[in-house]
CSV table of C-alpha atoms and ligand atoms in Angstrom, one decimal:
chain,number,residue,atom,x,y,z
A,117,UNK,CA,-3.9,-186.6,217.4
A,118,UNK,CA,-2.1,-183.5,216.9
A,119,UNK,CA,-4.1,-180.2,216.8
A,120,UNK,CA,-4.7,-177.1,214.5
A,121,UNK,CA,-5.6,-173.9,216.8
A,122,UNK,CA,-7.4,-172.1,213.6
A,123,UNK,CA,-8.5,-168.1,214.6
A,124,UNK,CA,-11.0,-166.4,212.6
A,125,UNK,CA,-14.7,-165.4,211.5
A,126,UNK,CA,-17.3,-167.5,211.4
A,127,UNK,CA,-19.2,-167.5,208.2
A,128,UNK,CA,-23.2,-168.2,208.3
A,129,UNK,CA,-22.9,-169.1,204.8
A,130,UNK,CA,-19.9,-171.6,205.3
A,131,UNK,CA,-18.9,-170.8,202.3
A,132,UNK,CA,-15.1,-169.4,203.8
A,133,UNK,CA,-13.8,-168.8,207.4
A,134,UNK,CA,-14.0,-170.9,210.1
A,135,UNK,CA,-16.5,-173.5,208.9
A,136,UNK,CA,-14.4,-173.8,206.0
A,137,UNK,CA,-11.0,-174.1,208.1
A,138,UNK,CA,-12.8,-177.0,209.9
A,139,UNK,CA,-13.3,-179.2,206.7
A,140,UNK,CA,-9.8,-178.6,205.9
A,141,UNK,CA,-8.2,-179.4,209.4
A,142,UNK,CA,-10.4,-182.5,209.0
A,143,UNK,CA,-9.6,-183.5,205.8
A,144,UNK,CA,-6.2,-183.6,207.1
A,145,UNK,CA,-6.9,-185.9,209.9
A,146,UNK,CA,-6.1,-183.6,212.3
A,147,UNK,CA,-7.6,-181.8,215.7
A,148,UNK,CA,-9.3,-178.8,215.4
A,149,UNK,CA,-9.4,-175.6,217.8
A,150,UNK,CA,-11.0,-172.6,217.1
A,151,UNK,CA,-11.4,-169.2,218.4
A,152,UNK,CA,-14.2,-166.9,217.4
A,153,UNK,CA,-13.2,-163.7,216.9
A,154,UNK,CA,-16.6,-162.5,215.0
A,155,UNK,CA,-19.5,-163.2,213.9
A,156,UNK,CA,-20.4,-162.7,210.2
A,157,UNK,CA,-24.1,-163.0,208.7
A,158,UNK,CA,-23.1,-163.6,204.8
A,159,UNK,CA,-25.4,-164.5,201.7
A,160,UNK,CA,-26.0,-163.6,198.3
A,161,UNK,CA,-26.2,-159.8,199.6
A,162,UNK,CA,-22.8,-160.3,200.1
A,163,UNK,CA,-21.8,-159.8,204.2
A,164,UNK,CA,-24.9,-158.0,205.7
A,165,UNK,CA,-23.4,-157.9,209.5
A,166,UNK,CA,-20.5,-158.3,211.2
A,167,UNK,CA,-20.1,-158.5,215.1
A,168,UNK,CA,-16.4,-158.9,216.6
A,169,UNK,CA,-16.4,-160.9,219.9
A,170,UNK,CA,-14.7,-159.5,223.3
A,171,UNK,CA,-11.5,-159.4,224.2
A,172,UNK,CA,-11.9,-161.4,227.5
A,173,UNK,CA,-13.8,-163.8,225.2
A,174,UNK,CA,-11.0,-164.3,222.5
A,175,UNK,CA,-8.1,-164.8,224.7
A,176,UNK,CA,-10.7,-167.3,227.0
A,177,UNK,CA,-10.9,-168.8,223.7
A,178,UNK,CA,-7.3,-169.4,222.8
A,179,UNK,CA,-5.9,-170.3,226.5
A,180,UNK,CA,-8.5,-173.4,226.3
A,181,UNK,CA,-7.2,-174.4,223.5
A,182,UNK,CA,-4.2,-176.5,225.4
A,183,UNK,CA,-1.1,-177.8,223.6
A,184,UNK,CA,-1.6,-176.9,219.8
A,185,UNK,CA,0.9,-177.9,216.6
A,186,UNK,CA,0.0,-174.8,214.4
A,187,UNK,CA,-1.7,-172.0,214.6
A,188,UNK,CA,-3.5,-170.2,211.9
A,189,UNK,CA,-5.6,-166.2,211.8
A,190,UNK,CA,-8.0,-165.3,209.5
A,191,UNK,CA,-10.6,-162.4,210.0
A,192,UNK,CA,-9.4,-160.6,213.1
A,193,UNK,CA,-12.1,-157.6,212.5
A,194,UNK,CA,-10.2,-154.9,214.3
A,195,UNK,CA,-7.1,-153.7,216.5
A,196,UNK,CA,-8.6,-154.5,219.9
A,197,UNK,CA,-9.1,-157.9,218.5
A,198,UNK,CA,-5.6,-158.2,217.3
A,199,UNK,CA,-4.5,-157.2,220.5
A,200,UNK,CA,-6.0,-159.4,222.4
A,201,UNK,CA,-4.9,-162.5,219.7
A,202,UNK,CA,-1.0,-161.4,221.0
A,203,UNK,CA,-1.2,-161.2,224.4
A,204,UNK,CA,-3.1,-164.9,224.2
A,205,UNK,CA,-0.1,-166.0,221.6
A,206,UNK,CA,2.0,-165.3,224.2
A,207,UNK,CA,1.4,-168.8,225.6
A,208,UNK,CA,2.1,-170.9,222.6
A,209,UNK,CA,5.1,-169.5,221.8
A,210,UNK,CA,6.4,-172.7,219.9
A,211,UNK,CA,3.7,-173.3,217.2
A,212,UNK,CA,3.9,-172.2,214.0
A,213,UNK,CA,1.9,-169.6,213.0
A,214,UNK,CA,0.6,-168.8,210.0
A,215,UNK,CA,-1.7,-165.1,209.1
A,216,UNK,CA,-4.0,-165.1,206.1
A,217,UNK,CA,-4.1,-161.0,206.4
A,218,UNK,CA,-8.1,-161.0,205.4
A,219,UNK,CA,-8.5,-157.5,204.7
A,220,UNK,CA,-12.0,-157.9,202.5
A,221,UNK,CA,-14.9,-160.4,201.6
A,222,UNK,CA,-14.8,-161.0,197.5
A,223,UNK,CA,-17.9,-159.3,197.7
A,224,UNK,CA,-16.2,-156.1,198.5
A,225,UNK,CA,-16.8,-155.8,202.3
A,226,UNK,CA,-14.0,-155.1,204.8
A,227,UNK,CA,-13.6,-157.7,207.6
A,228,UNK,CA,-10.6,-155.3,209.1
A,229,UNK,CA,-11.1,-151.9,210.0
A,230,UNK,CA,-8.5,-149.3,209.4
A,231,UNK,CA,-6.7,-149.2,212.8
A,232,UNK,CA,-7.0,-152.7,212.9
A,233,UNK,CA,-5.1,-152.8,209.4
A,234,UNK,CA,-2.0,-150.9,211.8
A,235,UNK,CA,-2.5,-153.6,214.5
A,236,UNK,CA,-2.0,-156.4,211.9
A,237,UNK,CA,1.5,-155.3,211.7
A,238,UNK,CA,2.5,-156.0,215.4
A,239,UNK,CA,1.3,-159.7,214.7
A,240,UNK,CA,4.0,-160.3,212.0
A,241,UNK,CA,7.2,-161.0,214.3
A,242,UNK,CA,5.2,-163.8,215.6
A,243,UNK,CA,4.5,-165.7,211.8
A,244,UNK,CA,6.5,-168.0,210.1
A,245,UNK,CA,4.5,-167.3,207.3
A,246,UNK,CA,1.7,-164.7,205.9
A,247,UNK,CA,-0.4,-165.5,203.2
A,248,UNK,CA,-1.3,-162.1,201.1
A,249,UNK,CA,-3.3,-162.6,197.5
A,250,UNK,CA,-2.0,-159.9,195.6
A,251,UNK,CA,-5.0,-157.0,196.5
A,252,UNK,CA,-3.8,-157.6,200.2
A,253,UNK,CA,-0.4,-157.3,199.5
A,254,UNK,CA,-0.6,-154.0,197.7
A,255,UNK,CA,-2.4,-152.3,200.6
A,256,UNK,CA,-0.3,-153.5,203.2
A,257,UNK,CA,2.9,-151.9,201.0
A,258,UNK,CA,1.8,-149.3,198.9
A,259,UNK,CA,3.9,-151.6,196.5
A,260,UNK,CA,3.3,-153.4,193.0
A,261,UNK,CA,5.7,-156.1,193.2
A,262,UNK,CA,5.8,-159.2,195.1
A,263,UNK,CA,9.5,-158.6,195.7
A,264,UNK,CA,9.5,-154.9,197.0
A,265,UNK,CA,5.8,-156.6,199.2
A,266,UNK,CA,7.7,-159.3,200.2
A,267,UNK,CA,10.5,-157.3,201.6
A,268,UNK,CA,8.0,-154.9,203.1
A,269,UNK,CA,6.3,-157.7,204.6
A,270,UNK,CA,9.8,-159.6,205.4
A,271,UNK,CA,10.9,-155.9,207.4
A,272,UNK,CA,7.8,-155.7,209.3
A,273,UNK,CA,8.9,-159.3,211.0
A,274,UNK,CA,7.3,-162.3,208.7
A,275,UNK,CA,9.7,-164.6,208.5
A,276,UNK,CA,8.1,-165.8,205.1
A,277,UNK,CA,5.6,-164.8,202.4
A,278,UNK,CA,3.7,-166.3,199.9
A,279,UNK,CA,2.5,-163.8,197.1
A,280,UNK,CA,-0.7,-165.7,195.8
A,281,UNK,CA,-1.1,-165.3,192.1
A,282,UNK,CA,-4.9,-165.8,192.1
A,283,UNK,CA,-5.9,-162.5,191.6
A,284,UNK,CA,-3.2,-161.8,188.4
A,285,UNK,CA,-3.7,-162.5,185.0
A,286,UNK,CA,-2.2,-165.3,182.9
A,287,UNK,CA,-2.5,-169.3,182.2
A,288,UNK,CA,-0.9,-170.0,185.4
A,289,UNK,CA,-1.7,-169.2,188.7
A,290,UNK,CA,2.2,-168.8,190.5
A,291,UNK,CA,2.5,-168.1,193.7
A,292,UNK,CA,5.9,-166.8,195.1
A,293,UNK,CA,7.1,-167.7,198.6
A,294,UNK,CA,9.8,-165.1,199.7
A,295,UNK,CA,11.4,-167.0,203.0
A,296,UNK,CA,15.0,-166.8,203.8
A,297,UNK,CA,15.9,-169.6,201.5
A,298,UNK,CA,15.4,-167.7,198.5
A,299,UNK,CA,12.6,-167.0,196.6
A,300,UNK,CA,10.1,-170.4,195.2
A,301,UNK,CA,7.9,-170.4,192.6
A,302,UNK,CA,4.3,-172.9,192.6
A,303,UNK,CA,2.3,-173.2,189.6
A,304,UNK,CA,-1.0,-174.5,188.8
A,305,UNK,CA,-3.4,-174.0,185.9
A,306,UNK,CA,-5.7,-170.7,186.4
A,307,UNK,CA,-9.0,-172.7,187.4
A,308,UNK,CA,-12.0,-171.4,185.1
A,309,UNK,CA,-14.7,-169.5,187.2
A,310,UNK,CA,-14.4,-168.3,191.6
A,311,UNK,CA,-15.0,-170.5,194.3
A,312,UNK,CA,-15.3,-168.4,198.1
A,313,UNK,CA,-13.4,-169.6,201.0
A,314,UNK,CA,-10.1,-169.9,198.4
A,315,UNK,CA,-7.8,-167.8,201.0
A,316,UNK,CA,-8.7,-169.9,203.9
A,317,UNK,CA,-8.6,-173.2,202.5
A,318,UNK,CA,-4.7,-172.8,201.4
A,319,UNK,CA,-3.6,-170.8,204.4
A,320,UNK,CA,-5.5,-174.1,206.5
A,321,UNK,CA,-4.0,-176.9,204.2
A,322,UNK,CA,-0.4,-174.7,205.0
A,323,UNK,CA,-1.3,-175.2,208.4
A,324,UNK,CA,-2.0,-178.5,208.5
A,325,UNK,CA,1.5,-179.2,206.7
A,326,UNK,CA,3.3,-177.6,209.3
A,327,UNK,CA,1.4,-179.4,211.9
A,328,UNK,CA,2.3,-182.7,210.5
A,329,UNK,CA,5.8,-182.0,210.2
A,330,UNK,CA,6.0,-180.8,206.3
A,331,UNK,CA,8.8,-177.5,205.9
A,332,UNK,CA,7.5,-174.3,204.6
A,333,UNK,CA,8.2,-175.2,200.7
A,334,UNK,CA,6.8,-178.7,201.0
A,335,UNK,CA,3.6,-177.7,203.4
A,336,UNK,CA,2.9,-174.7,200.5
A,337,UNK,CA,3.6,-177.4,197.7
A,338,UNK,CA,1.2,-179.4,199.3
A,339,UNK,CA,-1.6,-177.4,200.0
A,340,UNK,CA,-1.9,-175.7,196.5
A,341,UNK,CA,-2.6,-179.4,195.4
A,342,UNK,CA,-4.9,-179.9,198.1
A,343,UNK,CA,-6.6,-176.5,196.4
A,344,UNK,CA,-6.7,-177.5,193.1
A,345,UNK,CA,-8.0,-181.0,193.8
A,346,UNK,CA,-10.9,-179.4,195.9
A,347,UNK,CA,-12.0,-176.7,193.6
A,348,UNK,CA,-11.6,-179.1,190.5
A,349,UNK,CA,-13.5,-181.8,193.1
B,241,PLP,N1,-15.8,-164.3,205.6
B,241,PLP,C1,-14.9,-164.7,206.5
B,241,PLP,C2,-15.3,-164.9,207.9
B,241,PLP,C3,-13.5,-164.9,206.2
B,241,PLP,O1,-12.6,-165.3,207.1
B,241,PLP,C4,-13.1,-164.7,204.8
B,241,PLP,C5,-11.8,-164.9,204.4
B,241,PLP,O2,-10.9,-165.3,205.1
B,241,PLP,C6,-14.1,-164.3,203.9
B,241,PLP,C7,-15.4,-164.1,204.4
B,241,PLP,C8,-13.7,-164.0,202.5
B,241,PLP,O3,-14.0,-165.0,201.8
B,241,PLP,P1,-14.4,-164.8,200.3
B,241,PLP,O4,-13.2,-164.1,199.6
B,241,PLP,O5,-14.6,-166.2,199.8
B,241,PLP,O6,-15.6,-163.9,200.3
């Protein structure tokens, strides 16, 4: 059975990170790997401590995690993290990888530092794909348009983007991949209410797409049906 290298935060709540990448790689049918790269104590207070994991812990991590199909990073708390994630990558050089660039917990807590923000950007030459909402996006570029963050993004080294329309208003929720094909448009009705762990379950369905074989538009058409059908579920 082919397997999903997911990289991340744990949250105690399970409501999102890596408990929740786990239900999605298994929903899938597929493998899971994981690497820890903090710990996260997270309840109705919101996130009430954080603690990243070691470097020599994180790349231990990741080099046990044998032959993987896709690769996927979430929370990566800081730059000596993100540091560490590269130099492991450096071994799996032909999986996929896709970065959910987690910058904050919807209750307002950062899960990236500032420098660690700046590290982020040495990981995009590696994805194939990077999966801002539009709050992310804006911080990375200083821009307000998913075509002048795209091509930010797209200069920095991603190979793709996918704009997600979650946090914008409207009927819809569209999300626009920029890739080198052009740019693709995905709708879906705006879902009433929030649901944590949003971010990571599409970024994990992409994942598990590419893993089976699915391209970028089909894996990204895919997985925002997987979405719906889990919040509507
Ligand atoms: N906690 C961890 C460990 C995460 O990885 C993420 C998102 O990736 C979050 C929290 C944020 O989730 P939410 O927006 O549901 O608070």
């Amino acid at each position: 059975m082919k397997a999903v290298l997911a990289i991340g935060g744990s949250d105690s709540s399970c409501g999102a990170g890596l408990a929740r990448d786990l239900a999605v790689i298994a929903a899938h049918g597929l493998t899971a790997r994981i690497c820890v790269t903090a710990v996260t104590a997270q309840g109705a207070g919101g996130v009430t401590a954080s603690h990243p994991l070691p470097p020599d812990l994180i790349a231990a991590q990741i080099a046990a995690a044998g032959p993987v199909a896709a690769i996927k990073t979430g929370m990566l708390a800081n730059a000596t993290v993100i540091e560490s994630v590269i130099a492991a990558l450096r071994a799996l050089p032909d999986a996929p990888l896709v970065i959910d660039p987690v910058l904050r917990a919807s209750s307002g807590a950062a899960l990236l530092d500032t420098a660690g923000v700046a590290a982020l950007r040495k990981l995009f030459p590696r994805a194939a794909l990077l999966t801002p909402n539009r709050p992310e996006a804006e911080a990375l570029t200083g821009e307000t348009t998913p075509d002048a963050q795209a091509a930010v993004l797209m200069r920095q080294g991603a190979k793709a983007v996918l704009i997600k329309g979650g946090h914008a208003d409207g009927a819809d929720a569209t999300d626009l991949l920029f890739a080198a094909t052009g740019c693709h448009s995905f709708n879906a009705p705006r879902l009433p209410g929030t649901r944590r762990g949003t971010g990571c379950t599409l970024a994990t369905a992409i994942v598990c797409g590419l893993a089976q074989g699915q391209g970028l538009e089909q894996a990204v058409a895919a997985a925002k049906a997987y979405l719906t059908a889990w919040w509507r579920g």
